[in-house]
């Protein structure tokens, strides 16, 4: 009861379906990257669909997969004549292939992922496992986000963190040992004292090789930063999304998290305190022009962060419908061009460690990629992979607390 695998109720099914949509789009984005630099023949694949279905097993859910985020290229080399007609032909063929790739990934995921009632975790791994902890609370529920998150309330957060620490203790008492931890969300620093107590608990069990925490620009304040440093956090990932004040307003982030000038100032203040300072950025926002993207790249290159994660806008179908009523919808035909600008501008200052993650002189860690063969996901909505079995805990906070307590 306390150690929960997939809970097959309607809520979880809906979220899993949403995540399939997100990661299908993610694979399409990565194929566009691969198609720019490698050709299908380099990897020995004769079928676009075959390449994707082989890669699909490694793209599951947050915090990541057990292999590289670079699936092999799935776009075969198709040459057309010179001139605008050939260019249009090539673009149409590539667009059609990308659509087929996405459908193929969804079909493969549907066949390979099935929900079953929980039977608990039977075997304790012999080696320490990487730990992902999910904290779903956010001050602002951004209209584009498809991840599991709820509006922050102090009483809810206290109850949740108490259950989370109890769940961590249950696994430790069962014999699990932890090699490192990534705390994602949501915004884990929305309750900094609770987060610090949880990290202290983990460190009391033994040394942790890597301690990473996600946050937002508003929480880059002396009191919170000092708390994180004392808790042993080496890597801080800040959800910036864009330095454009107009886009921040569209995302409903400007009022709560600050504008461009304030964000830059807070990043500069935080940078010296952590081995790795990552900024999360988004490209292909609905009203983002190429000039806005270039300005964001200017800010990243001139800023203090030694890592940047530059993601295409990815939203599930349900979230996208809601997003259309507030932010508008992105133009997917710009993805390839915009990503080309990201690559061209960030290199050589930054080195790509995956399709979206770039670092310069720092210790990079991609928040979608887990290097160890097993990782344990704890907290409501957390996904894990143990012994070849992917599992998720319930997305209901009430059900999560009840199950841990009993």
Coordinates of C-alpha atoms in Angstrom, one line a residue:
X1 CA 0.0 0.0 0.0
X2 CA 2.7 2.5 0.9
X3 CA 4.9 1.7 -2.0
X4 CA 2.7 2.4 -5.0
X5 CA 3.2 1.5 -8.6
X6 CA 0.8 2.6 -11.4
X7 CA -2.6 3.3 -10.0
X8 CA -5.0 2.6 -12.9
X9 CA -7.8 5.1 -12.3
X10 CA -9.1 7.6 -14.8
X11 CA -7.0 10.5 -13.5
X12 CA -3.7 8.6 -14.1
X13 CA -4.8 7.3 -17.5
X14 CA -5.6 10.9 -18.6
X15 CA -2.2 12.1 -17.4
X16 CA -0.3 9.2 -19.0
X17 CA -2.1 9.9 -22.3
X18 CA -1.2 13.6 -22.0
X19 CA 2.5 12.7 -21.4
X20 CA 2.5 10.4 -24.4
X21 CA 1.5 13.4 -26.5
X22 CA 4.2 15.6 -25.0
X23 CA 7.0 13.1 -25.6
X24 CA 5.8 12.3 -29.1
X25 CA 6.3 16.0 -29.9
X26 CA 9.6 15.8 -28.1
X27 CA 10.8 13.0 -30.3
X28 CA 9.7 14.9 -33.4
X29 CA 11.8 17.9 -32.1
X30 CA 14.8 15.6 -31.6
X31 CA 14.4 14.0 -35.0
X32 CA 14.6 17.5 -36.5
X33 CA 17.9 18.0 -34.7
X34 CA 19.2 14.7 -35.8
X35 CA 18.1 15.3 -39.4
X36 CA 20.1 18.5 -39.5
X37 CA 23.4 16.7 -38.5
X38 CA 23.1 13.0 -39.2
X39 CA 21.3 11.0 -41.9
X40 CA 19.4 7.8 -41.3
X41 CA 21.9 5.7 -43.2
X42 CA 24.6 6.6 -40.7
X43 CA 22.8 4.5 -38.2
X44 CA 21.8 1.6 -40.5
X45 CA 18.1 2.2 -40.3
X46 CA 16.2 1.8 -43.5
X47 CA 12.8 2.9 -42.1
X48 CA 11.9 6.1 -40.5
X49 CA 9.3 4.3 -38.3
X50 CA 11.8 1.6 -37.3
X51 CA 14.2 4.2 -35.9
X52 CA 11.5 5.8 -33.9
X53 CA 10.1 2.6 -32.5
X54 CA 13.5 1.5 -31.4
X55 CA 14.1 4.9 -29.8
X56 CA 10.7 5.1 -28.2
X57 CA 11.5 2.7 -25.4
X58 CA 13.9 5.2 -23.9
X59 CA 11.6 8.1 -24.0
X60 CA 9.1 7.6 -21.1
X61 CA 8.3 10.4 -18.7
X62 CA 9.8 12.9 -16.4
X63 CA 12.5 13.1 -15.0
X64 CA 13.8 11.3 -18.1
X65 CA 14.9 8.1 -19.7
X66 CA 17.6 5.6 -19.0
X67 CA 19.5 6.3 -22.2
X68 CA 20.7 9.3 -24.2
X69 CA 18.1 11.9 -25.2
X70 CA 19.5 11.6 -28.7
X71 CA 17.4 9.0 -30.6
X72 CA 19.0 8.2 -33.9
X73 CA 17.9 10.2 -37.0
X74 CA 14.8 8.8 -38.5
X75 CA 14.6 11.0 -41.6
X76 CA 15.9 9.3 -44.7
X77 CA 18.0 11.3 -47.2
X78 CA 15.7 12.6 -49.9
X79 CA 17.1 14.9 -52.5
X80 CA 15.1 17.3 -54.6
X81 CA 16.0 19.7 -57.3
X82 CA 17.5 23.2 -56.8
X83 CA 15.4 26.2 -56.4
X84 CA 12.3 27.2 -54.4
X85 CA 10.2 24.3 -55.9
X86 CA 12.7 21.8 -54.6
X87 CA 12.9 23.5 -51.2
X88 CA 9.1 23.4 -50.9
X89 CA 9.0 19.8 -52.0
X90 CA 11.6 18.8 -49.4
X91 CA 9.8 20.8 -46.7
X92 CA 6.5 19.0 -47.5
X93 CA 8.1 15.6 -47.5
X94 CA 9.9 16.3 -44.2
X95 CA 6.7 17.6 -42.6
X96 CA 4.8 14.5 -43.7
X97 CA 7.6 12.2 -42.3
X98 CA 7.5 14.1 -39.0
X99 CA 3.8 13.5 -38.8
X100 CA 4.2 9.8 -39.5
X101 CA 7.0 9.6 -36.9
X102 CA 4.8 11.2 -34.2
X103 CA 1.9 8.8 -35.0
X104 CA 4.3 5.8 -35.0
X105 CA 5.7 6.8 -31.6
X106 CA 2.3 7.2 -30.1
X107 CA 1.2 3.8 -31.5
X108 CA 4.4 2.1 -30.2
X109 CA 4.0 3.7 -26.8
X110 CA 0.4 2.6 -26.6
X111 CA 1.4 -1.0 -27.3
X112 CA 4.4 -1.0 -25.0
X113 CA 2.9 0.8 -22.0
X114 CA 0.0 -0.7 -20.1
X115 CA -1.4 0.2 -16.7
X116 CA -1.6 -2.5 -14.1
X117 CA -2.7 -2.4 -10.5
X118 CA 0.1 -1.9 -8.0
X119 CA 1.8 -4.9 -6.4
X120 CA 4.5 -2.9 -4.8
X121 CA 8.3 -3.0 -5.4
X122 CA 9.4 -6.6 -4.9
X123 CA 13.2 -6.4 -5.2
X124 CA 15.6 -3.9 -3.7
X125 CA 18.4 -3.1 -6.1
X126 CA 21.9 -4.1 -5.0
X127 CA 23.4 -0.8 -6.0
X128 CA 22.4 2.7 -4.9
X129 CA 19.7 4.2 -7.1
X130 CA 19.2 7.7 -8.4
X131 CA 16.2 9.4 -6.8
X132 CA 13.7 11.7 -8.4
X133 CA 11.4 13.6 -6.0
X134 CA 8.3 15.4 -7.3
X135 CA 7.0 18.5 -5.5
X136 CA 3.9 19.6 -7.5
X137 CA 3.3 23.0 -5.9
X138 CA 3.5 26.3 -8.0
X139 CA 2.5 29.8 -7.2
X140 CA 1.4 30.3 -10.8
X141 CA 0.0 27.5 -13.0
X142 CA 1.6 28.4 -16.3
X143 CA -0.9 27.9 -19.2
X144 CA 1.6 25.9 -21.3
X145 CA 2.7 23.4 -18.7
X146 CA 1.7 19.7 -19.0
X147 CA 3.4 18.5 -15.9
X148 CA 1.7 17.5 -12.6
X149 CA 1.3 20.7 -10.6
X150 CA -1.2 22.2 -8.2
X151 CA -1.7 25.7 -6.8
X152 CA 0.5 26.2 -3.7
X153 CA -1.1 26.4 -0.3
X154 CA 0.9 26.4 2.9
X155 CA -1.2 23.8 4.7
X156 CA -1.3 21.5 1.7
X157 CA 2.5 21.8 1.3
X158 CA 3.2 20.9 4.9
X159 CA 1.0 17.8 4.7
X160 CA 2.5 16.8 1.5
X161 CA 6.1 17.1 2.6
X162 CA 5.4 15.2 5.8
X163 CA 4.1 12.3 3.7
X164 CA 7.0 12.6 1.2
X165 CA 9.5 12.3 4.1
X166 CA 7.6 9.3 5.4
X167 CA 7.7 7.7 1.9
X168 CA 11.4 8.3 1.6
X169 CA 12.0 6.7 5.1
X170 CA 9.9 3.7 4.0
X171 CA 12.1 3.0 1.0
X172 CA 15.3 3.6 3.0
X173 CA 14.0 1.1 5.7
X174 CA 13.3 -1.4 2.9
X175 CA 17.0 -1.2 2.0
X176 CA 17.1 1.4 -0.8
X177 CA 20.2 3.5 -0.9
X178 CA 20.5 6.7 -2.9
X179 CA 23.3 7.8 -5.2
X180 CA 21.9 11.3 -5.9
X181 CA 18.6 13.2 -6.0
X182 CA 16.8 15.5 -8.4
X183 CA 13.9 17.5 -6.9
X184 CA 11.5 18.7 -9.6
X185 CA 8.0 20.0 -9.9
X186 CA 6.2 22.1 -9.8
X187 CA 8.4 24.5 -7.9
X188 CA 10.1 22.7 -5.0
X189 CA 11.3 26.0 -3.4
X190 CA 7.7 27.2 -2.9
X191 CA 8.1 25.7 0.6
X192 CA 11.8 26.2 1.2
X193 CA 11.9 25.1 4.9
X194 CA 10.0 21.9 4.1
X195 CA 12.4 21.2 1.2
X196 CA 15.5 21.8 3.3
X197 CA 14.2 19.4 6.0
X198 CA 13.6 16.8 3.3
X199 CA 17.1 17.2 1.8
X200 CA 18.6 17.0 5.4
X201 CA 16.8 13.7 5.8
X202 CA 18.2 12.3 2.6
X203 CA 21.8 13.4 3.5
X204 CA 21.4 11.8 6.9
X205 CA 21.3 8.4 5.1
X206 CA 24.7 8.9 3.6
X207 CA 26.6 11.0 1.0
X208 CA 24.8 12.0 -2.2
X209 CA 26.8 12.4 -5.4
X210 CA 24.5 15.0 -6.9
X211 CA 21.8 17.2 -5.4
X212 CA 19.7 19.2 -7.9
X213 CA 16.7 21.4 -7.3
X214 CA 14.4 23.3 -9.6
X215 CA 13.2 26.8 -8.8
X216 CA 11.8 30.0 -10.3
X217 CA 13.4 33.5 -10.5
X218 CA 11.4 34.8 -7.6
X219 CA 13.0 32.4 -5.1
X220 CA 16.5 33.5 -5.9
X221 CA 16.6 35.4 -2.7
X222 CA 19.4 35.4 0.0
X223 CA 17.4 33.4 2.6
X224 CA 16.2 30.7 0.2
X225 CA 19.6 30.5 -1.6
X226 CA 21.5 30.1 1.7
X227 CA 19.0 27.4 2.8
X228 CA 19.7 25.5 -0.4
X229 CA 23.5 25.8 0.0
X230 CA 23.3 24.6 3.5
X231 CA 21.2 21.7 2.3
X232 CA 24.0 20.6 0.0
X233 CA 22.5 21.6 -3.3
X234 CA 25.1 21.8 -6.0
X235 CA 23.0 22.3 -9.1
X236 CA 20.1 24.8 -9.3
X237 CA 17.8 24.9 -12.3
X238 CA 15.8 28.1 -12.8
X239 CA 12.7 28.3 -14.9
X240 CA 13.2 31.5 -16.9
X241 CA 11.5 30.5 -20.1
X242 CA 12.2 33.9 -21.8
X243 CA 13.8 37.3 -21.1
X244 CA 11.1 39.0 -23.1
X245 CA 8.7 40.9 -20.8
X246 CA 5.9 40.7 -23.3
X247 CA 6.2 36.9 -23.6
X248 CA 6.5 36.7 -19.8
X249 CA 3.2 38.5 -19.5
X250 CA 1.5 36.2 -22.0
X251 CA 2.7 33.2 -19.9
X252 CA 1.3 34.9 -16.7
X253 CA 4.8 34.9 -15.2
X254 CA 5.7 38.6 -15.2
X255 CA 3.7 39.7 -12.2
X256 CA 4.7 36.8 -9.9
X257 CA 8.3 36.0 -11.0
X258 CA 9.6 39.4 -12.3
X259 CA 10.6 40.9 -15.5
X260 CA 13.8 40.6 -17.6
X261 CA 15.9 43.1 -15.6
X262 CA 15.0 41.5 -12.3
X263 CA 15.6 38.0 -13.5
X264 CA 19.1 38.9 -14.8
X265 CA 20.0 40.5 -11.5
X266 CA 18.8 37.5 -9.5
X267 CA 20.7 35.1 -11.7
X268 CA 23.9 37.0 -11.2
X269 CA 23.4 36.9 -7.5
X270 CA 22.8 33.2 -7.4
X271 CA 25.5 32.0 -9.9
X272 CA 28.5 32.0 -7.6
X273 CA 26.7 29.8 -5.0
X274 CA 26.3 26.7 -7.1
X275 CA 28.5 24.4 -9.1
X276 CA 26.0 24.5 -11.9
X277 CA 23.4 27.1 -12.6
X278 CA 21.0 26.1 -15.3
X279 CA 18.4 28.3 -16.9
X280 CA 15.3 26.7 -18.6
X281 CA 14.3 28.4 -21.8
X282 CA 11.5 27.8 -24.3
X283 CA 11.6 28.5 -28.0
X284 CA 8.6 28.6 -30.5
X285 CA 6.3 30.3 -28.0
X286 CA 3.1 31.4 -29.9
X287 CA 4.1 35.1 -30.4
X288 CA 7.8 34.7 -30.3
X289 CA 9.5 36.2 -33.3
X290 CA 12.9 35.3 -34.5
X291 CA 14.2 38.6 -33.2
X292 CA 12.8 37.8 -29.7
X293 CA 14.6 34.4 -29.9
X294 CA 17.8 36.1 -30.9
X295 CA 17.5 38.5 -27.9
X296 CA 16.9 35.6 -25.6
X297 CA 20.0 33.9 -26.9
X298 CA 21.9 37.2 -26.4
X299 CA 20.8 37.2 -22.8
X300 CA 21.8 33.5 -22.2
X301 CA 25.3 34.1 -23.8
X302 CA 25.9 37.3 -21.8
X303 CA 24.5 35.8 -18.5
X304 CA 26.1 33.9 -15.7
X305 CA 24.5 30.5 -16.2
X306 CA 26.9 27.8 -17.1
X307 CA 24.1 25.5 -18.4
X308 CA 21.0 26.2 -20.5
X309 CA 18.2 23.8 -21.3
X310 CA 16.5 25.2 -24.5
X311 CA 13.2 23.3 -25.1
X312 CA 10.7 23.6 -27.9
X313 CA 7.3 24.5 -26.5
X314 CA 5.7 21.1 -25.7
X315 CA 2.1 20.7 -24.4
X316 CA -0.4 17.9 -24.3
X317 CA -3.5 18.1 -26.4
X318 CA -5.6 19.0 -23.4
X319 CA -3.3 21.8 -22.2
X320 CA -2.9 23.1 -25.8
X321 CA -6.6 23.5 -26.1
X322 CA -6.6 25.7 -23.0
X323 CA -3.4 27.5 -24.1
X324 CA -5.1 28.4 -27.3
X325 CA -7.6 30.5 -25.3
X326 CA -4.9 32.4 -23.5
X327 CA -1.5 32.4 -25.1
X328 CA -2.4 31.3 -28.6
X329 CA -1.0 28.3 -30.4
X330 CA 2.6 27.8 -31.7
X331 CA 3.6 27.6 -35.3
X332 CA 5.3 24.2 -35.6
X333 CA 6.6 25.0 -39.0
X334 CA 9.2 27.3 -37.3
X335 CA 10.6 24.6 -35.1
X336 CA 13.4 23.5 -37.4
X337 CA 14.5 27.1 -38.2
X338 CA 14.3 28.3 -34.6
X339 CA 16.3 25.3 -33.3
X340 CA 18.9 25.9 -36.0
X341 CA 19.4 29.4 -34.5
X342 CA 19.7 28.0 -31.0
X343 CA 22.5 25.6 -32.2
X344 CA 24.3 28.2 -34.2
X345 CA 24.3 30.9 -31.5
X346 CA 25.1 28.7 -28.5
X347 CA 28.0 26.9 -30.1
X348 CA 31.0 27.0 -29.5
X349 CA 30.5 28.8 -26.1
X350 CA 28.2 26.0 -25.0
X351 CA 28.6 22.3 -25.7
X352 CA 25.6 20.1 -26.3
X353 CA 25.2 17.2 -23.9
X354 CA 21.8 16.2 -25.3
X355 CA 19.3 17.6 -27.9
X356 CA 18.2 20.4 -25.6
X357 CA 20.9 20.7 -22.9
X358 CA 24.0 22.8 -23.3
X359 CA 26.8 23.6 -20.8
X360 CA 29.9 25.7 -20.7
X361 CA 32.7 24.7 -18.3
X362 CA 30.2 23.3 -15.8
X363 CA 29.1 19.9 -14.6
X364 CA 26.1 19.4 -16.9
X365 CA 23.0 17.3 -16.0
X366 CA 20.1 16.9 -18.3
X367 CA 16.9 16.9 -16.3
X368 CA 15.3 14.5 -18.9
X369 CA 18.1 12.0 -18.9
X370 CA 19.0 9.6 -16.1
X371 CA 22.4 7.9 -16.5
X372 CA 21.9 5.1 -14.0
X373 CA 20.0 1.9 -15.1
X374 CA 17.5 2.3 -12.2
X375 CA 16.0 5.4 -10.7
X376 CA 13.4 5.7 -8.0
X377 CA 10.6 8.2 -8.3
X378 CA 8.9 9.4 -5.1
X379 CA 6.1 11.8 -4.5
X380 CA 2.7 12.3 -6.1
X381 CA 2.9 12.0 -9.9
X382 CA 6.5 10.8 -9.9
X383 CA 7.7 8.2 -12.4
X384 CA 10.4 5.6 -11.8
X385 CA 12.1 2.7 -13.5
X386 CA 13.2 -0.2 -11.4
X387 CA 14.3 -3.6 -12.7
X388 CA 12.8 -2.9 -16.2
X389 CA 9.5 -1.8 -14.7
X390 CA 8.2 1.7 -15.2
X391 CA 5.8 2.9 -12.6
X392 CA 4.0 6.0 -11.5
X393 CA 2.5 7.0 -8.2
X394 CA -1.0 8.5 -8.0
X395 CA -1.6 12.0 -9.2
X396 CA -4.1 12.7 -6.5
X397 CA -2.4 14.5 -3.5
X398 CA -5.2 13.3 -1.1
X399 CA -4.8 9.7 -2.3
X400 CA -1.0 9.9 -2.1
X401 CA -1.0 11.1 1.5
X402 CA -3.6 8.5 2.6
X403 CA -1.7 5.6 1.0
X404 CA 1.6 6.6 2.5
X405 CA 0.1 7.1 6.0
X406 CA -1.5 3.6 6.0

